Every structure is written in structure tokens, then in C-alpha cells.
Short mmCIF file of C-alpha atoms in Angstrom, two decimals:
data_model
loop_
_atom_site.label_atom_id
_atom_site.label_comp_id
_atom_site.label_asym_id
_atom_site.label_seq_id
_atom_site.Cartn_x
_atom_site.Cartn_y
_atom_site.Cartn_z
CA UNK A 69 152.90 99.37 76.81
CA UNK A 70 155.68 96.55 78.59
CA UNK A 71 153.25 94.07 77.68
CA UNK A 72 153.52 95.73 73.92
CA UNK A 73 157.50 96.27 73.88
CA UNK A 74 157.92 92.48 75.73
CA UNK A 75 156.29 90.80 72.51
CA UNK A 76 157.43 92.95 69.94
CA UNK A 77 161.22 91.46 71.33
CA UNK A 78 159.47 88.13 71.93
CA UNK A 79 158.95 88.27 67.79
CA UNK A 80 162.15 89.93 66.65
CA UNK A 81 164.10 87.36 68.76
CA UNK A 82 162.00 84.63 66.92
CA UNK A 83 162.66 85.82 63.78
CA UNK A 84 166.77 86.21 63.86
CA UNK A 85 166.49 82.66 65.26
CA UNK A 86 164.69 81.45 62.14
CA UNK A 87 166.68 83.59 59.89
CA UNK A 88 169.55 81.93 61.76
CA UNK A 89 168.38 78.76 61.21
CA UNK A 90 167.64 79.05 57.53
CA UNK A 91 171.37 80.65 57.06
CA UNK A 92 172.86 77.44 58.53
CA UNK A 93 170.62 75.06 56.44
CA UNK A 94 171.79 77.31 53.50
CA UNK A 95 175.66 77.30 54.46
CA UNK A 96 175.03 73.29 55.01
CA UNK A 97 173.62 72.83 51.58
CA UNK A 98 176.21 75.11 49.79
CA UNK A 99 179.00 73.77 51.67
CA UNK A 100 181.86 72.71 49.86
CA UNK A 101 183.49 70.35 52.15
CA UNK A 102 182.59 66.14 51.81
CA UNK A 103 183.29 64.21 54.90
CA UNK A 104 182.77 60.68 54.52
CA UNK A 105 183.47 57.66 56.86
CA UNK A 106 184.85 54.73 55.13
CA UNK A 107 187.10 51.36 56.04
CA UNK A 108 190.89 51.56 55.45
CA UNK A 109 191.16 49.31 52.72
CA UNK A 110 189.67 49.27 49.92
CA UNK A 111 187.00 52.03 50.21
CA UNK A 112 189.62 55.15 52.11
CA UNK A 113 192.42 53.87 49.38
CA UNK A 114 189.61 54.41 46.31
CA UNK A 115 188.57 58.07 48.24
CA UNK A 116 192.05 59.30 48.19
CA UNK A 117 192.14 58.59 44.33
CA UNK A 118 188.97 60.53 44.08
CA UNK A 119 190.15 63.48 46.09
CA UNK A 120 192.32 65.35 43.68
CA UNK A 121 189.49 64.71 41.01
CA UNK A 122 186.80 66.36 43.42
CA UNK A 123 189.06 69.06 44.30
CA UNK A 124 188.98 70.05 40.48
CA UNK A 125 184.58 70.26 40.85
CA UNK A 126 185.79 72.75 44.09
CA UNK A 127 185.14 69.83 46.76
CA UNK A 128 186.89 69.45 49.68
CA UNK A 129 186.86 65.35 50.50
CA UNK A 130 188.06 64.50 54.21
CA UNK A 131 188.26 60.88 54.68
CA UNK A 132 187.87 59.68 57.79
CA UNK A 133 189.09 56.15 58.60
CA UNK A 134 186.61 53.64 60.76
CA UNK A 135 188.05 50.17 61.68
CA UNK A 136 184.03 49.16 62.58
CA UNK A 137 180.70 48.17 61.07
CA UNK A 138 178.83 49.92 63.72
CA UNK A 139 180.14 53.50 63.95
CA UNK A 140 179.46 54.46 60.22
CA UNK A 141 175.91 54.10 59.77
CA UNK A 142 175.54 55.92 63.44
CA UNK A 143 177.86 58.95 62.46
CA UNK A 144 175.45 59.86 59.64
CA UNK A 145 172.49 59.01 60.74
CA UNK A 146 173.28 61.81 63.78
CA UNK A 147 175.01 64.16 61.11
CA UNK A 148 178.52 64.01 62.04
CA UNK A 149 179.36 62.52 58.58
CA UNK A 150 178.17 63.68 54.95
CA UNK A 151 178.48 59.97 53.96
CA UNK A 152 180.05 56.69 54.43
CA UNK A 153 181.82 53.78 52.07
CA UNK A 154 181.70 50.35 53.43
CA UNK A 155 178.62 48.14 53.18
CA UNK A 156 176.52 46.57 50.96
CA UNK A 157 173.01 46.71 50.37
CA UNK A 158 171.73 43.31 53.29
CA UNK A 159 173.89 44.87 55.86
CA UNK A 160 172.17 48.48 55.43
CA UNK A 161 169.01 47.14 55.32
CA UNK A 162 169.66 44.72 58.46
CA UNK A 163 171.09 48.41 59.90
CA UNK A 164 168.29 50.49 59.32
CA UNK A 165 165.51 47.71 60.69
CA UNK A 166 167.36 46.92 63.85
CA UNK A 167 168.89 50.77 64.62
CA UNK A 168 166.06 53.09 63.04
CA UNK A 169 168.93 55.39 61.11
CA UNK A 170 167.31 56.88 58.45
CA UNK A 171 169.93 56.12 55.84
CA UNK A 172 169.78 55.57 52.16
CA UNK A 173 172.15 54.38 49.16
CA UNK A 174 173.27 56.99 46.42
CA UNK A 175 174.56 54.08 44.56
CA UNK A 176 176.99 50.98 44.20
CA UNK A 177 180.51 51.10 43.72
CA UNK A 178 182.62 48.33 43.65
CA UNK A 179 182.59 44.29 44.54
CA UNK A 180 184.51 42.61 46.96
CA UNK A 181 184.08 39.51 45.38
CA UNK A 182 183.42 36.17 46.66
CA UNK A 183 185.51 33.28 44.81
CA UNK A 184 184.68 29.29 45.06
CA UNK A 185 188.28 27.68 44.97
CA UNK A 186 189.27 23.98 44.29
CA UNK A 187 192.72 22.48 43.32
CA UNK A 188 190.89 19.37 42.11
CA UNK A 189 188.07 20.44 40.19
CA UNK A 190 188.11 23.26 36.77
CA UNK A 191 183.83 24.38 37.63
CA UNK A 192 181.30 24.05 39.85
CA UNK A 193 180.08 21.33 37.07
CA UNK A 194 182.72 19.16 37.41
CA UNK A 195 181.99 18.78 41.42
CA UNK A 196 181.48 15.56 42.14
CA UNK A 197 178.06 13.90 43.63
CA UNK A 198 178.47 14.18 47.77
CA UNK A 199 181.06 16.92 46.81
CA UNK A 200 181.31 19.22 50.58
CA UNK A 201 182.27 22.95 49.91
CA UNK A 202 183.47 24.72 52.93
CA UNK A 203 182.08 28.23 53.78
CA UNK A 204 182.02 30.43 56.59
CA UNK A 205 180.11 30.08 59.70
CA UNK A 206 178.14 33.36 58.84
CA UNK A 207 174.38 33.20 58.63
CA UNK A 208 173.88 36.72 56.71
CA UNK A 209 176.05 35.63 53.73
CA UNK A 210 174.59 31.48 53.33
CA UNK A 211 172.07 33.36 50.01
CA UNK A 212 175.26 34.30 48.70
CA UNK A 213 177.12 30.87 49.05
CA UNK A 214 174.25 29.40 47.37
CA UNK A 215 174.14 32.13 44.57
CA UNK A 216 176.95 30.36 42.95
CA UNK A 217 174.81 26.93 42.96
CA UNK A 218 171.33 28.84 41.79
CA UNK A 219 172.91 30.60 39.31
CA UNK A 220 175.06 27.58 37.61
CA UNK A 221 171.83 25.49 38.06
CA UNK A 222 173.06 22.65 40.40
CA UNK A 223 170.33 24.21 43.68
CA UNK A 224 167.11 25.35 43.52
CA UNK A 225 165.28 27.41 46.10
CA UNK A 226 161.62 27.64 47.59
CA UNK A 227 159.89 30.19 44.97
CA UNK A 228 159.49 33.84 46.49
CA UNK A 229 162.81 33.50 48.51
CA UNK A 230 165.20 36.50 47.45
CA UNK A 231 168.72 35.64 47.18
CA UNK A 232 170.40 37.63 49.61
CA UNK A 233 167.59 36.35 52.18
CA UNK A 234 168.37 32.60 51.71
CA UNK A 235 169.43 29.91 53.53
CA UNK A 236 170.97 26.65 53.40
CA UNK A 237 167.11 25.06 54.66
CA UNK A 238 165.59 26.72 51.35
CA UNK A 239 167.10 24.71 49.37
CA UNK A 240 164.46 22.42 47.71
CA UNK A 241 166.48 21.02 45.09
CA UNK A 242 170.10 19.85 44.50
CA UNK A 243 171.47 18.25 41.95
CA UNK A 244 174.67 16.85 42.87
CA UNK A 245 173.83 16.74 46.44
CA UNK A 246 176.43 19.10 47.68
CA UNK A 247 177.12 19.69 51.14
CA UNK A 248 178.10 22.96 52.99
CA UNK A 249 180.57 22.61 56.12
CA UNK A 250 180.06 26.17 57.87
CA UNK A 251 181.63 25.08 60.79
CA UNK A 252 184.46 27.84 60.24
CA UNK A 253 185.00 31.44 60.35
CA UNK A 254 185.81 33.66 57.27
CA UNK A 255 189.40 33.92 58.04
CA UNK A 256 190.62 30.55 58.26
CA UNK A 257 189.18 29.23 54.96
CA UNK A 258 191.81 30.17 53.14
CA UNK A 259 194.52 28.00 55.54
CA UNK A 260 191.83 24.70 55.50
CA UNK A 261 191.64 25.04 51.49
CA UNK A 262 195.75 24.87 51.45
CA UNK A 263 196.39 22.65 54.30
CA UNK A 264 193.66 20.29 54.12
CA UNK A 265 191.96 17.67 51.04
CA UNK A 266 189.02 19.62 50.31
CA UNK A 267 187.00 19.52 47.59
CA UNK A 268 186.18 23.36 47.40
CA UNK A 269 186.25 26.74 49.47
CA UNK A 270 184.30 29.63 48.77
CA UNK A 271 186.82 32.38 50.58
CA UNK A 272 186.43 36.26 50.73
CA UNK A 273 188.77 37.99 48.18
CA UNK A 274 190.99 39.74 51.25
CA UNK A 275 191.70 36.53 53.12
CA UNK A 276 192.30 34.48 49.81
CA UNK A 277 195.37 37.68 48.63
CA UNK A 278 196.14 37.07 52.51
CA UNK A 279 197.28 33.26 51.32
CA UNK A 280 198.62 34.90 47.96
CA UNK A 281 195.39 33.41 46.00
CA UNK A 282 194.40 35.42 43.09
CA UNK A 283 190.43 35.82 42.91
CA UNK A 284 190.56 36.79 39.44
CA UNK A 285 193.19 33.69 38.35
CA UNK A 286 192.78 31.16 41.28
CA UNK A 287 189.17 30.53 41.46
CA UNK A 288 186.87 28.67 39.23
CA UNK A 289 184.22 30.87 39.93
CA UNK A 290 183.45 34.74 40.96
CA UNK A 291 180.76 36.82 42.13
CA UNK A 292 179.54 39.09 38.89
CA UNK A 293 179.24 42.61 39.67
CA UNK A 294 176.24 43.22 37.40
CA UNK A 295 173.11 43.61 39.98
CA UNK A 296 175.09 42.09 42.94
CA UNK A 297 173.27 43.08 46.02
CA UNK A 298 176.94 42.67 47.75
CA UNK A 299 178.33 45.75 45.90
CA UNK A 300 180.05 48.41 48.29
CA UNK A 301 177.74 51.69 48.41
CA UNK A 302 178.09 55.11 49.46
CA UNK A 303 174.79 56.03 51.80
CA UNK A 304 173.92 59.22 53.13
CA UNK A 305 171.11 59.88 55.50
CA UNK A 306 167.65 60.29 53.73
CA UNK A 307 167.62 63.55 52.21
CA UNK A 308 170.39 64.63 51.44
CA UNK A 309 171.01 62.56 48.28
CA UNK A 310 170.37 65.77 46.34
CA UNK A 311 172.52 67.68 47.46
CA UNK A 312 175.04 68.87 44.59
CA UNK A 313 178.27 67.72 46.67
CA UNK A 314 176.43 64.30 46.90
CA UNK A 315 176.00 64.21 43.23
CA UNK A 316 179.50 64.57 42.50
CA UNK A 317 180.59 62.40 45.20
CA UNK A 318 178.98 59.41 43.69
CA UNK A 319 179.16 60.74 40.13
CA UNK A 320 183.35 60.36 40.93
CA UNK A 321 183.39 57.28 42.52
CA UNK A 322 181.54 55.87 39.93
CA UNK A 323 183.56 57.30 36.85
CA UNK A 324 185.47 55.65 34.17
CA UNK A 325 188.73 57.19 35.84
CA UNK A 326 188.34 55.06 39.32
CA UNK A 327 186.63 52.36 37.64
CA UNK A 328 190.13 52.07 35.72
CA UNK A 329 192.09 52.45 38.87
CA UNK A 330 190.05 49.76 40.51
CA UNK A 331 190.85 47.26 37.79
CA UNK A 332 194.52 47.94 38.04
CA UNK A 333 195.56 48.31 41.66
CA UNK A 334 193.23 45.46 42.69
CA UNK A 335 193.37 42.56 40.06
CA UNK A 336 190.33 40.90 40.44
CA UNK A 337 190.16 41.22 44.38
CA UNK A 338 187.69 44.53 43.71
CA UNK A 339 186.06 44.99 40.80
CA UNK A 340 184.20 47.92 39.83
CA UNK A 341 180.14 47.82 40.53
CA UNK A 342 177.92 47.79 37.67
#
């Protein structure tokens, strides 16, 4: 009869536990709070502007600011965070191989952009044979230095290599024989290009406003946002991108209303994602 009454508990106990259990996975799905890690500037700056339009949908949005590349991905992979703004497509993927974190994108929402900046020379065209364009020392970003060069048809690049995967030793054809000097980090480009006779620069968008260069006015060429595997995404661990509060998140963020604010607070520096 002990035996009896000892597994009768045994089961009860097992099923408030799973009744538990299903009651949190329910409260998690219906929950109407966002949390979201994101860098201070742009990507916190664009979630405050979506807050008050998510708190109209009954969403709660906290924002909570990371000054790192590394924490993000980690804080929702282990669940801590609903989702995070601050990468681009290479760098999640790079994540996700090296780490393990199950993490996925719910879709792109704005550019950083890359500009390629000369005083001397109007295009890329007009470089000169032997022309050297300075770049950053960064190995992950030489596909998209040379994206400028593939797409205004001055390189070609072994067939089968993807873009964003390229380096400098695929190219297999260059027209005007240009050189890259990568002998620099990201930061100082900007002070070389205004200190020193170069022929061009290709400089992040936040160090050239840094030297008061305008991406959209300044350069004489800019990354497109159309397809750009460099656009800023929102990713969320995998599973959870149907979730209804995901759904607005990214159905916000990617709305006409911050697309507009985008365009007008940054000039050219961001640029909304297409």
C-alpha cells in the first residue's frame, strides 16, 4: 500500500512539474516585454525611436546597452536577451561556427556604409593606373573593399568566391592595377586621407563624421544597401523568430516610420536596409 501511495505522489509531483513547465513556456511566449541587446550608437538610438511605436502594439521594449561584439550573441544564445541589434550577416555567421550559439537573423535593418574617399579623383574610373587605396588592416572586411572594384568592373575574382568571403589573393584580374595599403587600422584612415597625399581611402562612415566627412556628400562612392550582406540585423536564437513580439519587433524596425527617421538623423552615415 506505501509502495502504492509513494508512486501515486511520485506521478502527481511529475505532473505539476510539467504543468509548471508548460505554464512558463506559455507566460514566455505570451509575454509582452522585448529585451534586446544592442550597441549605443546607432542601433540603441534607432530602438528608442521604436519604443513608443511598440508600446502602441502593447510591447514593452527594454534596451539594453553593450559596448562589445562578444556579449550579444552569448546573452541570447543562453536566453538572457529576446534579441540583439548590432552585426551583420559575416560576423554572425563567423559567431555561430566558432561559438556554437544557435542564433538566427529575423531580418536586415540598416547600413553602416562604407565610403571610398579621394580629394583628387571624381570615381573609382578616374583612378589612375598604379593608383594605391588605403584600407584597414582587417582581414574579415578585404571582400568588401574589393566590392567597390568588382562591382564598378576594374577587379575580377576567382569564379565561386562569394563576396563577403574574398580576399585581396582572389583577385585574378585588375584593370588599372590598383594597390591596397592595409597596413592601418580602421580608425586612423580618416587622419592619413586628410593629412597625407593619397590617392584614395575607403573609411567606415563613424570615423569619416569623426573627421566631419560626409559619407553621403564626401565620397565618390558608397556601399548600396540593396542585398548588402553588411546590413545591421536583429537575431534571435533559433526558434523563437515566430514569436508574435518578434514579429513586431522587426516589423517596426523595418517600417516606413524609422526608415524615415534613419534618413534624417543620420545623412547618409546609416541608411536604411533594403
Amino acid at each position: 500500500m506505501k509502495k502504492i501511495i509513494s508512486i501515486l505522489a511520485v506521478l502527481v509531483l511529475t505532473a505539476a512539474l510539467a504543468a509548471c513547465g508548460n505554464k512558463d513556456k506559455t507566460s514566455s511566449e505570451n509575454s509582452k516585454t522585448i529585451t534586446v541587446g544592442a550597441s549605443p550608437a546607432p542601433h540603441a538610438e534607432i530602438l528608442e525611436k521604436a519604443k513608443p511605436i511598440l508600446k502602441k502594439e502593447g510591447y514593452d521594449l527594454k534596451i539594453k546597452t553593450i559596448n562589445d561584439y562578444t556579449t550579444p550573441n552569448k546573452l541570447v544564445d543562453n536566453g538572457e536577451l529576446d534579441a540583439n541589434f548590432f552585426q551583420h550577416t559575416p560576423y554572425l555567421n563567423t559567431e555561430k561556427k566558432s561559438k556554437g550559439y544557435k542564433l538566427v537573423s529575423v531580418g536586415n535593418v540598416e547600413l553602416e556604409p562604407m565610403g571610398v574617399y579621394s580629394k583628387k579623383y571624381k570615381s573609382l574610373k578616374d583612378l589612375p593606373k598604379g593608383a594605391t587605396v588605403y584600407v584597414s588592416n582587417n582581414p574579415a572586411e578585404e571582400g568588401r573593399f574589393l566590392k567597390f572594384f568588382v562591382d564598378d568592373g576594374l577587379i575580377k575574382l576567382k569564379k565561386g568566391v562569394k563576396i563577403q568571403d574574398a580576399k585581396f589573393s582572389d583577385i585574378v584580374e585588375n584593370k588599372k592595377d590598383i594597390k591596397f595599403n592595409n597596413k592601418q587600422s580602421a580608425e586612423y584612415l580618416p587622419k592619413i586621407y586628410q593629412n597625407q597625399d593619397v590617392d584614395a581611402a575607403i573609411i567606415n562612415s563613424n570615423f569619416a563624421i569623426e573627421q566631419h566627412l560626409s559619407p553621403k556628400k564626401d565620397s565618390i562612392a558608397l556601399e548600396k544597401p540593396k542585398d548588402n550582406p553588411y546590413a545591421n540585423l536583429v537575431a534571435v536564437k533559433d526558434g523563437d523568430q515566430n514569436k508574435k513580439k518578434i514579429k513586431a519587433l522587426i516589423k517596426v524596425l523595418q517600417s516606413k516610420e524609422i526608415k524615415d527617421y534613419i534618413n534624417k538623423k543620420y545623412d547618409g552615415a546609416v541608411i536604411p536596409a533594403k
